[in-house]
Amino acid sequence: MIGTISARRHRKDRLITRLSAFAVALALIPLGWILYDVAKIGLKAIRSVDFFTQGPPGDPSALGGGIWNGILGTLIIVGLAAAIAVPLGVMSAVYLAEFAKPGSRLASVIRFFADVMSGIPSIVYGIFVYTLIVAATHSFSAWSGSVAIALIVWPVVMRTTEEVLKLVPEELRQASYALGAPKWRTVVQVVLPAAGAGILTGALLGLARGAGETAPLLFTAFGNQFVSSALGKPMSALPLEIYRGARTAFDPAIQRAWGAALTLIVMVLVLSVGARWLLGRRARALS
Amino acid sequence: MFRAAAASAAAALLVVLALMLFKIGQASAPVWSKHAGELLTGTRWAPSKEIFGGLPFVFGTLVTSAIALVLAVPVGVATALYVSEFAPRRLRGTIASLTDLLAAVPSVIYGLWGFYVLVPTLRPFQAWLARTVGRVIPIFGTPESGLHGVGLFSAGVVLAIMIIPTISAVSREVFLTIPREQRHAALALGATRWESIKIAVLPAARPGIIGAVILGLGRALGETIAVTIVIGNVPVISKSILSYGATMPSIIAGNFPEASGSHAQALLAIALMLFALTLLVNILARVLVRRRVA
Amino acid sequence: MRRKKLAVAMAAVSLLAVVAAACGKTKTTTPTAALTGAGATFPAPVYQKWADDYLKAKNVKINYQAIGSGGGITQITNKTVDFGASDAPMKDSELTKAPGILHIPTVFGAVVVTYNLTDVQSGLKLTQDAVAGLFLGTIKKWNDAAIASANPGVTLPDTAVSVAHRSDSSGTTNIFTSYLSAVSAEWKTKVGSGKDVEWKTGAGASGNDGVSGLVKQTPGGVGYVEVAFAKKNNLPVASIRNSTGAFIEPTLEAVTAAANTATVPDDLRFSVANAPGAAAYPISGATWLLVYKEQMDQAKGQALVNFLWWAIHDGQSSAPALFYATLPSSLVTKAEEKIKSITYNGTALYTG
């Protein structure tokens, strides 16, 4: 290998570079396309800031109004789901990556079933929570929706956090032990911050997924054309506004639904970009 | 104490999963005792006549996921590679953010956009495929029921777009956290950039990449809303991937609201089958990863 | 630097929370009661109009989610909603699981056959056999004799027929298949009627919007939808031959004519599929609100009873603008009796 690089090897190198650039284009074309289509219809409904501060007009064929019921609902339901799933996910990952003995049977089993849980269709979580909570309490409720979403987000956060924790160099941990820190402190003050950007990416991917889920909310939070913040009552959420609104017979309602879609996409975008900015230099080094 | 908290969080995962399985198993037990063979091997689904053949849904799930992987894995991994290795430094963050943005699009939007925009666009392509390659290779041929646009292929394409960000983001993290020394060593020895990647990065990344693919496959197997909207939801097994079909999640989502009695139990039984399929896929993944790491 | 960014971020989040709370308070008077209902998509436009009008009239919030007739039946059976809505009356087997349910009819509507033929923009006439043949898959081309014979003077193209039907459980499907079972023995034996049937041909789409969307984008497509969806998508609507041999368009008059022929038993469960009479549109259907005779909550029960009474009287005036036919007066009287029988703790709730 020592010596000048042949023309053939150069060509191969360039080819691979171009092919992977082409792959990026392939991945980004549908994105641009979807965003364009969503914006094209959705912007028709966003006539003023009222779109974000008011609920839908009582008459679905009326112009104007907005999707504040969905925005508030998503914030509450996903917020509550995050409060449940992210700590659980990170703590479970910490156990698997830091405390479990290498080759531990239990750890393997947990990891395995977390992957399995990621594969269970979201509607099954909805049905499960419906049977467990909604049917038992005879009421659709926002908090049951949060539970369903949390179940989906938990394994995703756990798995990606664990992957990232594993890749934190062992030297960092050794250095901490050498300074006399107990294990838990090492984990909390050295390992977790070192993996911080990766954990956040994982959490955000999980939450982005959770915020966009419709099926689990259909029979838990159920939806509400009125603005509501009551956890024990039916509540709307952006995906529900999108799914149910896009399927009505009235153009203004359909436009509001696509406006909701645009809002949701922007919301999640702000979350992702915001997280990177928040972490500043550390994130930039890693990306 | 901290250790105990972490351990119980991890164990809780198993507890919740067990509870879910128990509830679903218990609820579907009656239909298993009467129709087990049919659920697993029957090809006809007619709930009004108490016929519950589950094979068409297994078929649909496998075919759409396979199409999705064939399309998404090369694109996802190549994208991750580009961002972590080839892209100009100042573009890296932007491209990474943009690919992650694909994950921000909610699945219901993929379904609706897929139905109103992608399916009409794919219809002429599918017709062309059936006319040309389809004459020689039946899986690309015109289905017996005719070409409708919606179907397994369209659902596969939509799924592919949906899982690209998952595969790409996780692969990217994997590539980025591999220490740079080995790469530099290879370059110092005279390798091209691609060669250094091939030698120093890919082997170490392989288990992580497989993990990324499994996460992507998991997403594809379980995707409900988007698939339900573009697959046609007709329980048939066809020779052609251009045919309409149904997947296990789509039939559950489509029928559960109305289902009662044995119909509902049959749908829960299908949920159990889906769980078993996911289990199988993950076992396979374990075997693959172990082999490579060893 | 990081601490500063954290502080800015936290300030932004708190600001958002304050704005959220402030906006939440800009609602007007607190409503006196709130009801939750779920079910059919078929009457959803008029139910949503009613919710809006009723809120303005009586300050009662009605949250109606259109999840399909089957969903409406399931949810009221599970008592997770205050009322259900369905275009398909509950079957006996469904009633045993929900003892004490009342069917209150609200409006009548039309299920139309819509199609996508570039050269035939309107005026297509379909016989009973043609409709059955199209949806059974026995008629494969649009220029088939079965269709052409009823449309002399119309050049039908040699395009393949592409059927679209519902993939989800649907009251619209129930109305359509009830009609087909009534007019075609072959359909009755091979497929039958119901909210969810084993179709012999065609792609499934989700919801009325899915079927109309599929027909709209498929050359040669044909499907059945609630009339508002065909109109919204500018899709042509076929005239269907009724039991007297006349080809009838799905107009309000034709649906009302069908509604007036209903033979209504005591429990108010009936069908007007293939209604008799020269002016009747044969694929018409009624839709019901499902409520329990014995209410569990007095305030909600009271609100419900008042709303139901309003719906079958004042509410009727908003139906025609949305293409629904109002209830014939004999049916209103019967519905009134049912509403008067709703009780809480043994006492009738409706006080007039």
PDB file of N, CA and C in Angstrom, chain A residues 53-55 57-61 68 72 75 130 134-135 138-140 218-219 222-227 233-235 243-244 246-251 254 277-282 284, chain C residues 1-2 5-6 8-9 16 20 23-24 26-27 36-38 45 48-49 51-52 55 61-67 74-75 78-81 168 206-209 228-229 232 322:
ATOM      1  N   THR A  53     -53.525  30.331  18.098  1.00  0.00           N
ATOM      2  CA  THR A  53     -54.058  30.641  19.416  1.00  0.00           C
ATOM      3  C   THR A  53     -55.522  30.279  19.580  1.00  0.00           C
ATOM      4  N   GLN A  54     -56.181  29.924  18.491  1.00  0.00           N
ATOM      5  CA  GLN A  54     -57.601  29.581  18.606  1.00  0.00           C
ATOM      6  C   GLN A  54     -57.851  28.144  18.206  1.00  0.00           C
ATOM      7  N   GLY A  55     -58.916  27.605  18.735  1.00  0.00           N
ATOM      8  CA  GLY A  55     -59.329  26.262  18.320  1.00  0.00           C
ATOM      9  C   GLY A  55     -60.076  26.347  17.009  1.00  0.00           C
ATOM     10  N   PRO A  57     -63.079  26.478  14.265  1.00  0.00           N
ATOM     11  CA  PRO A  57     -64.419  27.051  14.317  1.00  0.00           C
ATOM     12  C   PRO A  57     -65.432  25.931  14.508  1.00  0.00           C
ATOM     13  N   GLY A  58     -66.536  26.224  15.161  1.00  0.00           N
ATOM     14  CA  GLY A  58     -67.521  25.182  15.427  1.00  0.00           C
ATOM     15  C   GLY A  58     -68.009  24.542  14.149  1.00  0.00           C
ATOM     16  N   ASP A  59     -68.159  25.358  13.124  1.00  0.00           N
ATOM     17  CA  ASP A  59     -68.622  24.843  11.850  1.00  0.00           C
ATOM     18  C   ASP A  59     -67.401  24.509  11.005  1.00  0.00           C
ATOM     19  N   PRO A  60     -67.162  23.229  10.714  1.00  0.00           N
ATOM     20  CA  PRO A  60     -65.927  22.858  10.017  1.00  0.00           C
ATOM     21  C   PRO A  60     -65.798  23.434   8.625  1.00  0.00           C
ATOM     22  N   SER A  61     -66.921  23.863   8.029  1.00  0.00           N
ATOM     23  CA  SER A  61     -66.798  24.419   6.694  1.00  0.00           C
ATOM     24  C   SER A  61     -66.459  25.896   6.722  1.00  0.00           C
ATOM     25  N   TRP A  68     -55.149  25.461  17.987  1.00  0.00           N
ATOM     26  CA  TRP A  68     -54.554  25.584  19.307  1.00  0.00           C
ATOM     27  C   TRP A  68     -54.909  24.383  20.177  1.00  0.00           C
ATOM     28  N   LEU A  72     -51.789  22.635  22.034  1.00  0.00           N
ATOM     29  CA  LEU A  72     -51.765  22.471  23.489  1.00  0.00           C
ATOM     30  C   LEU A  72     -51.778  20.994  23.855  1.00  0.00           C
ATOM     31  N   LEU A  75     -48.393  19.402  23.273  1.00  0.00           N
ATOM     32  CA  LEU A  75     -47.436  19.823  24.294  1.00  0.00           C
ATOM     33  C   LEU A  75     -47.677  19.064  25.594  1.00  0.00           C
ATOM     34  N   TYR A 130     -56.002   1.225  25.943  1.00  0.00           N
ATOM     35  CA  TYR A 130     -57.463   1.356  25.923  1.00  0.00           C
ATOM     36  C   TYR A 130     -58.076   0.334  26.878  1.00  0.00           C
ATOM     37  N   VAL A 134     -58.656   3.108  29.574  1.00  0.00           N
ATOM     38  CA  VAL A 134     -59.853   3.800  29.092  1.00  0.00           C
ATOM     39  C   VAL A 134     -61.129   3.025  29.400  1.00  0.00           C
ATOM     40  N   ALA A 135     -61.126   1.735  29.056  1.00  0.00           N
ATOM     41  CA  ALA A 135     -62.341   0.954  29.293  1.00  0.00           C
ATOM     42  C   ALA A 135     -62.613   0.838  30.783  1.00  0.00           C
ATOM     43  N   HIS A 138     -63.865   4.194  31.990  1.00  0.00           N
ATOM     44  CA  HIS A 138     -65.018   4.677  31.213  1.00  0.00           C
ATOM     45  C   HIS A 138     -64.834   6.106  30.736  1.00  0.00           C
ATOM     46  N   SER A 139     -63.626   6.420  30.383  1.00  0.00           N
ATOM     47  CA  SER A 139     -63.418   7.771  29.863  1.00  0.00           C
ATOM     48  C   SER A 139     -62.156   7.819  29.035  1.00  0.00           C
ATOM     49  N   PHE A 140     -62.239   8.475  27.890  1.00  0.00           N
ATOM     50  CA  PHE A 140     -61.026   8.765  27.164  1.00  0.00           C
ATOM     51  C   PHE A 140     -60.298   9.859  27.931  1.00  0.00           C
ATOM     52  N   LEU A 218     -55.686   7.483  19.047  1.00  0.00           N
ATOM     53  CA  LEU A 218     -57.048   7.405  18.532  1.00  0.00           C
ATOM     54  C   LEU A 218     -58.042   6.930  19.574  1.00  0.00           C
ATOM     55  N   PHE A 219     -57.627   5.978  20.394  1.00  0.00           N
ATOM     56  CA  PHE A 219     -58.558   5.438  21.379  1.00  0.00           C
ATOM     57  C   PHE A 219     -58.090   5.656  22.808  1.00  0.00           C
ATOM     58  N   PHE A 222     -58.178  10.428  22.261  1.00  0.00           N
ATOM     59  CA  PHE A 222     -59.425  10.449  21.490  1.00  0.00           C
ATOM     60  C   PHE A 222     -59.628  11.684  20.617  1.00  0.00           C
ATOM     61  N   GLY A 223     -59.244  12.855  21.108  1.00  0.00           N
ATOM     62  CA  GLY A 223     -59.481  14.043  20.291  1.00  0.00           C
ATOM     63  C   GLY A 223     -60.615  14.888  20.842  1.00  0.00           C
ATOM     64  N   ASN A 224     -60.547  16.168  20.567  1.00  0.00           N
ATOM     65  CA  ASN A 224     -61.537  17.097  21.115  1.00  0.00           C
ATOM     66  C   ASN A 224     -61.516  18.354  20.266  1.00  0.00           C
ATOM     67  N   GLN A 225     -62.667  18.763  19.716  1.00  0.00           N
ATOM     68  CA  GLN A 225     -62.596  19.968  18.891  1.00  0.00           C
ATOM     69  C   GLN A 225     -62.514  21.222  19.742  1.00  0.00           C
ATOM     70  N   PHE A 226     -62.628  21.048  21.073  1.00  0.00           N
ATOM     71  CA  PHE A 226     -62.492  22.187  21.966  1.00  0.00           C
ATOM     72  C   PHE A 226     -61.122  22.168  22.617  1.00  0.00           C
ATOM     73  N   VAL A 227     -60.643  23.359  22.972  1.00  0.00           N
ATOM     74  CA  VAL A 227     -59.367  23.455  23.653  1.00  0.00           C
ATOM     75  C   VAL A 227     -59.551  22.931  25.067  1.00  0.00           C
ATOM     76  N   LYS A 233     -59.762  14.155  30.722  1.00  0.00           N
ATOM     77  CA  LYS A 233     -60.798  14.224  29.700  1.00  0.00           C
ATOM     78  C   LYS A 233     -60.165  14.016  28.326  1.00  0.00           C
ATOM     79  N   PRO A 234     -61.005  13.785  27.283  1.00  0.00           N
ATOM     80  CA  PRO A 234     -60.437  13.663  25.941  1.00  0.00           C
ATOM     81  C   PRO A 234     -59.707  14.940  25.559  1.00  0.00           C
ATOM     82  N   MET A 235     -58.619  14.776  24.867  1.00  0.00           N
ATOM     83  CA  MET A 235     -57.834  15.936  24.472  1.00  0.00           C
ATOM     84  C   MET A 235     -57.394  15.767  23.025  1.00  0.00           C
ATOM     85  N   TYR A 243     -55.108  13.813  11.203  1.00  0.00           N
ATOM     86  CA  TYR A 243     -55.754  12.601  10.704  1.00  0.00           C
ATOM     87  C   TYR A 243     -57.248  12.792  10.520  1.00  0.00           C
ATOM     88  N   ARG A 244     -57.918  13.326  11.508  1.00  0.00           N
ATOM     89  CA  ARG A 244     -59.363  13.455  11.401  1.00  0.00           C
ATOM     90  C   ARG A 244     -59.730  14.625  10.503  1.00  0.00           C
ATOM     91  N   ALA A 246     -58.003  15.969   7.902  1.00  0.00           N
ATOM     92  CA  ALA A 246     -57.725  15.804   6.476  1.00  0.00           C
ATOM     93  C   ALA A 246     -58.765  14.927   5.804  1.00  0.00           C
ATOM     94  N   ARG A 247     -59.607  14.256   6.612  1.00  0.00           N
ATOM     95  CA  ARG A 247     -60.523  13.290   6.029  1.00  0.00           C
ATOM     96  C   ARG A 247     -61.965  13.767   6.032  1.00  0.00           C
ATOM     97  N   THR A 248     -62.153  15.075   6.280  1.00  0.00           N
ATOM     98  CA  THR A 248     -63.523  15.589   6.231  1.00  0.00           C
ATOM     99  C   THR A 248     -63.842  15.982   4.799  1.00  0.00           C
ATOM    100  N   ALA A 249     -65.048  16.455   4.596  1.00  0.00           N
ATOM    101  CA  ALA A 249     -65.461  16.821   3.249  1.00  0.00           C
ATOM    102  C   ALA A 249     -65.295  18.314   2.992  1.00  0.00           C
ATOM    103  N   PHE A 250     -64.701  19.048   3.949  1.00  0.00           N
ATOM    104  CA  PHE A 250     -64.663  20.503   3.783  1.00  0.00           C
ATOM    105  C   PHE A 250     -63.241  21.004   3.587  1.00  0.00           C
ATOM    106  N   ASP A 251     -63.038  21.776   2.531  1.00  0.00           N
ATOM    107  CA  ASP A 251     -61.706  22.299   2.244  1.00  0.00           C
ATOM    108  C   ASP A 251     -61.106  23.099   3.384  1.00  0.00           C
ATOM    109  N   ILE A 254     -59.777  20.751   5.865  1.00  0.00           N
ATOM    110  CA  ILE A 254     -58.609  20.044   5.338  1.00  0.00           C
ATOM    111  C   ILE A 254     -57.395  20.949   5.382  1.00  0.00           C
ATOM    112  N   TRP A 277     -28.120  23.552  19.335  1.00  0.00           N
ATOM    113  CA  TRP A 277     -27.635  24.875  19.745  1.00  0.00           C
ATOM    114  C   TRP A 277     -27.331  24.898  21.230  1.00  0.00           C
ATOM    115  N   LEU A 278     -28.255  24.288  22.009  1.00  0.00           N
ATOM    116  CA  LEU A 278     -28.118  24.278  23.456  1.00  0.00           C
ATOM    117  C   LEU A 278     -26.818  23.624  23.889  1.00  0.00           C
ATOM    118  N   LEU A 279     -26.452  22.562  23.181  1.00  0.00           N
ATOM    119  CA  LEU A 279     -25.250  21.853  23.588  1.00  0.00           C
ATOM    120  C   LEU A 279     -23.991  22.511  23.066  1.00  0.00           C
ATOM    121  N   GLY A 280     -24.160  23.412  22.116  1.00  0.00           N
ATOM    122  CA  GLY A 280     -23.038  24.232  21.667  1.00  0.00           C
ATOM    123  C   GLY A 280     -21.885  23.443  21.111  1.00  0.00           C
ATOM    124  N   ARG A 281     -20.720  23.783  21.601  1.00  0.00           N
ATOM    125  CA  ARG A 281     -19.495  23.250  21.023  1.00  0.00           C
ATOM    126  C   ARG A 281     -19.421  21.739  21.109  1.00  0.00           C
ATOM    127  N   ARG A 282     -19.918  21.200  22.182  1.00  0.00           N
ATOM    128  CA  ARG A 282     -19.796  19.765  22.365  1.00  0.00           C
ATOM    129  C   ARG A 282     -20.481  19.015  21.232  1.00  0.00           C
ATOM    130  N   ARG A 284     -21.086  20.251  18.278  1.00  0.00           N
ATOM    131  CA  ARG A 284     -20.431  20.514  16.998  1.00  0.00           C
ATOM    132  C   ARG A 284     -19.237  19.590  16.809  1.00  0.00           C
TER     133      ARG A 284
ATOM    134  N   MET C   1     -20.619  29.830  29.268  1.00  0.00           N
ATOM    135  CA  MET C   1     -21.360  30.029  28.004  1.00  0.00           C
ATOM    136  C   MET C   1     -22.573  29.108  27.996  1.00  0.00           C
ATOM    137  N   ARG C   2     -22.340  27.854  28.431  1.00  0.00           N
ATOM    138  CA  ARG C   2     -23.439  26.897  28.419  1.00  0.00           C
ATOM    139  C   ARG C   2     -24.515  27.311  29.397  1.00  0.00           C
ATOM    140  N   LYS C   5     -26.707  29.874  27.906  1.00  0.00           N
ATOM    141  CA  LYS C   5     -27.634  29.336  26.920  1.00  0.00           C
ATOM    142  C   LYS C   5     -28.767  28.621  27.618  1.00  0.00           C
ATOM    143  N   LEU C   6     -28.448  27.905  28.673  1.00  0.00           N
ATOM    144  CA  LEU C   6     -29.465  27.183  29.429  1.00  0.00           C
ATOM    145  C   LEU C   6     -30.489  28.163  29.979  1.00  0.00           C
ATOM    146  N   VAL C   8     -31.215  31.146  28.857  1.00  0.00           N
ATOM    147  CA  VAL C   8     -32.047  31.681  27.764  1.00  0.00           C
ATOM    148  C   VAL C   8     -33.126  30.668  27.398  1.00  0.00           C
ATOM    149  N   ALA C   9     -32.716  29.409  27.291  1.00  0.00           N
ATOM    150  CA  ALA C   9     -33.681  28.365  26.907  1.00  0.00           C
ATOM    151  C   ALA C   9     -34.798  28.259  27.930  1.00  0.00           C
ATOM    152  N   LEU C  16     -43.225  30.659  26.895  1.00  0.00           N
ATOM    153  CA  LEU C  16     -44.184  29.865  26.130  1.00  0.00           C
ATOM    154  C   LEU C  16     -45.305  29.381  27.025  1.00  0.00           C
ATOM    155  N   ALA C  20     -49.155  30.264  26.770  1.00  0.00           N
ATOM    156  CA  ALA C  20     -50.123  29.172  26.673  1.00  0.00           C
ATOM    157  C   ALA C  20     -51.247  29.362  27.682  1.00  0.00           C
ATOM    158  N   CYS C  23     -53.462  32.374  26.680  1.00  0.00           N
ATOM    159  CA  CYS C  23     -54.349  32.103  25.553  1.00  0.00           C
ATOM    160  C   CYS C  23     -55.465  31.173  25.971  1.00  0.00           C
ATOM    161  N   GLY C  24     -55.119  30.269  26.874  1.00  0.00           N
ATOM    162  CA  GLY C  24     -56.135  29.332  27.323  1.00  0.00           C
ATOM    163  C   GLY C  24     -57.289  30.037  28.003  1.00  0.00           C
ATOM    164  N   THR C  26     -58.584  32.882  27.107  1.00  0.00           N
ATOM    165  CA  THR C  26     -59.372  33.793  26.283  1.00  0.00           C
ATOM    166  C   THR C  26     -60.691  33.184  25.832  1.00  0.00           C
ATOM    167  N   LYS C  27     -61.070  32.032  26.337  1.00  0.00           N
ATOM    168  CA  LYS C  27     -62.361  31.466  26.000  1.00  0.00           C
ATOM    169  C   LYS C  27     -63.450  32.273  26.692  1.00  0.00           C
ATOM    170  N   THR C  36     -69.468  13.893  25.223  1.00  0.00           N
ATOM    171  CA  THR C  36     -68.558  13.299  24.246  1.00  0.00           C
ATOM    172  C   THR C  36     -69.299  12.257  23.439  1.00  0.00           C
ATOM    173  N   GLY C  37     -69.195  12.330  22.136  1.00  0.00           N
ATOM    174  CA  GLY C  37     -69.855  11.351  21.282  1.00  0.00           C
ATOM    175  C   GLY C  37     -68.897  10.866  20.223  1.00  0.00           C
ATOM    176  N   ALA C  38     -69.156   9.665  19.690  1.00  0.00           N
ATOM    177  CA  ALA C  38     -68.289   9.135  18.647  1.00  0.00           C
ATOM    178  C   ALA C  38     -69.081   8.267  17.702  1.00  0.00           C
ATOM    179  N   PRO C  45     -70.652  15.801   9.036  1.00  0.00           N
ATOM    180  CA  PRO C  45     -70.825  17.231   8.740  1.00  0.00           C
ATOM    181  C   PRO C  45     -72.008  17.855   9.473  1.00  0.00           C
ATOM    182  N   GLN C  48     -71.426  18.027  13.326  1.00  0.00           N
ATOM    183  CA  GLN C  48     -70.507  19.086  13.735  1.00  0.00           C
ATOM    184  C   GLN C  48     -71.180  20.447  13.650  1.00  0.00           C
ATOM    185  N   LYS C  49     -72.043  20.602  12.666  1.00  0.00           N
ATOM    186  CA  LYS C  49     -72.809  21.844  12.574  1.00  0.00           C
ATOM    187  C   LYS C  49     -73.713  21.970  13.791  1.00  0.00           C
ATOM    188  N   ALA C  51     -73.236  20.668  16.740  1.00  0.00           N
ATOM    189  CA  ALA C  51     -72.429  20.958  17.934  1.00  0.00           C
ATOM    190  C   ALA C  51     -72.166  22.457  18.014  1.00  0.00           C
ATOM    191  N   ASP C  52     -71.834  23.042  16.870  1.00  0.00           N
ATOM    192  CA  ASP C  52     -71.566  24.471  16.825  1.00  0.00           C
ATOM    193  C   ASP C  52     -72.811  25.277  17.185  1.00  0.00           C
ATOM    194  N   LEU C  55     -73.888  24.861  20.880  1.00  0.00           N
ATOM    195  CA  LEU C  55     -73.031  25.577  21.836  1.00  0.00           C
ATOM    196  C   LEU C  55     -73.491  27.033  21.928  1.00  0.00           C
ATOM    197  N   LYS C  61     -71.095  22.055  25.438  1.00  0.00           N
ATOM    198  CA  LYS C  61     -70.061  21.610  24.492  1.00  0.00           C
ATOM    199  C   LYS C  61     -70.307  20.170  24.075  1.00  0.00           C
ATOM    200  N   ILE C  62     -70.336  19.938  22.776  1.00  0.00           N
ATOM    201  CA  ILE C  62     -70.467  18.558  22.325  1.00  0.00           C
ATOM    202  C   ILE C  62     -69.246  18.202  21.492  1.00  0.00           C
ATOM    203  N   ASN C  63     -68.457  17.269  21.995  1.00  0.00           N
ATOM    204  CA  ASN C  63     -67.246  16.831  21.320  1.00  0.00           C
ATOM    205  C   ASN C  63     -67.579  15.573  20.525  1.00  0.00           C
ATOM    206  N   TYR C  64     -67.713  15.724  19.207  1.00  0.00           N
ATOM    207  CA  TYR C  64     -68.042  14.562  18.384  1.00  0.00           C
ATOM    208  C   TYR C  64     -66.837  14.171  17.535  1.00  0.00           C
ATOM    209  N   GLN C  65     -66.407  12.918  17.626  1.00  0.00           N
ATOM    210  CA  GLN C  65     -65.299  12.436  16.815  1.00  0.00           C
ATOM    211  C   GLN C  65     -65.810  11.390  15.837  1.00  0.00           C
ATOM    212  N   ALA C  66     -65.532  11.621  14.558  1.00  0.00           N
ATOM    213  CA  ALA C  66     -66.013  10.692  13.535  1.00  0.00           C
ATOM    214  C   ALA C  66     -65.030   9.540  13.389  1.00  0.00           C
ATOM    215  N   ILE C  67     -65.332   8.407  14.008  1.00  0.00           N
ATOM    216  CA  ILE C  67     -64.408   7.274  13.959  1.00  0.00           C
ATOM    217  C   ILE C  67     -65.000   6.076  13.230  1.00  0.00           C
ATOM    218  N   THR C  74     -69.068   0.283  19.343  1.00  0.00           N
ATOM    219  CA  THR C  74     -68.164  -0.268  20.350  1.00  0.00           C
ATOM    220  C   THR C  74     -68.010   0.670  21.545  1.00  0.00           C
ATOM    221  N   GLN C  75     -67.817   1.962  21.255  1.00  0.00           N
ATOM    222  CA  GLN C  75     -67.551   2.890  22.357  1.00  0.00           C
ATOM    223  C   GLN C  75     -68.761   3.087  23.252  1.00  0.00           C
ATOM    224  N   ASN C  78     -68.984   0.131  25.436  1.00  0.00           N
ATOM    225  CA  ASN C  78     -68.005   0.184  26.527  1.00  0.00           C
ATOM    226  C   ASN C  78     -68.228   1.351  27.462  1.00  0.00           C
ATOM    227  N   LYS C  79     -69.209   2.181  27.135  1.00  0.00           N
ATOM    228  CA  LYS C  79     -69.562   3.343  27.967  1.00  0.00           C
ATOM    229  C   LYS C  79     -68.405   4.318  28.133  1.00  0.00           C
ATOM    230  N   THR C  80     -67.600   4.443  27.097  1.00  0.00           N
ATOM    231  CA  THR C  80     -66.535   5.440  27.175  1.00  0.00           C
ATOM    232  C   THR C  80     -66.981   6.771  26.603  1.00  0.00           C
ATOM    233  N   VAL C  81     -68.155   6.797  25.967  1.00  0.00           N
ATOM    234  CA  VAL C  81     -68.687   8.046  25.428  1.00  0.00           C
ATOM    235  C   VAL C  81     -70.115   8.219  25.945  1.00  0.00           C
ATOM    236  N   ASP C 168     -62.001   0.278   5.956  1.00  0.00           N
ATOM    237  CA  ASP C 168     -62.326   0.308   7.387  1.00  0.00           C
ATOM    238  C   ASP C 168     -63.807  -0.017   7.568  1.00  0.00           C
ATOM    239  N   SER C 206     -59.233   4.119   3.062  1.00  0.00           N
ATOM    240  CA  SER C 206     -59.694   4.419   4.406  1.00  0.00           C
ATOM    241  C   SER C 206     -60.596   5.638   4.404  1.00  0.00           C
ATOM    242  N   GLY C 207     -61.819   5.454   4.846  1.00  0.00           N
ATOM    243  CA  GLY C 207     -62.706   6.610   4.954  1.00  0.00           C
ATOM    244  C   GLY C 207     -63.333   7.018   3.636  1.00  0.00           C
ATOM    245  N   ASN C 208     -64.374   7.842   3.748  1.00  0.00           N
ATOM    246  CA  ASN C 208     -65.041   8.364   2.551  1.00  0.00           C
ATOM    247  C   ASN C 208     -64.064   9.152   1.687  1.00  0.00           C
ATOM    248  N   ASP C 209     -63.172   9.864   2.378  1.00  0.00           N
ATOM    249  CA  ASP C 209     -62.198  10.666   1.633  1.00  0.00           C
ATOM    250  C   ASP C 209     -61.236   9.767   0.876  1.00  0.00           C
ATOM    251  N   ALA C 228     -71.691  14.138   0.009  1.00  0.00           N
ATOM    252  CA  ALA C 228     -70.889  15.351   0.171  1.00  0.00           C
ATOM    253  C   ALA C 228     -69.475  15.177  -0.376  1.00  0.00           C
ATOM    254  N   PHE C 229     -68.928  13.957  -0.268  1.00  0.00           N
ATOM    255  CA  PHE C 229     -67.558  13.735  -0.729  1.00  0.00           C
ATOM    256  C   PHE C 229     -67.447  13.736  -2.240  1.00  0.00           C
ATOM    257  N   LYS C 232     -67.660  17.410  -3.192  1.00  0.00           N
ATOM    258  CA  LYS C 232     -66.461  18.146  -2.831  1.00  0.00           C
ATOM    259  C   LYS C 232     -65.336  17.896  -3.822  1.00  0.00           C
ATOM    260  N   LEU C 322     -76.667  20.658   3.943  1.00  0.00           N
ATOM    261  CA  LEU C 322     -75.540  19.725   3.904  1.00  0.00           C
ATOM    262  C   LEU C 322     -75.908  18.445   3.174  1.00  0.00           C
TER     263      LEU C 322
END
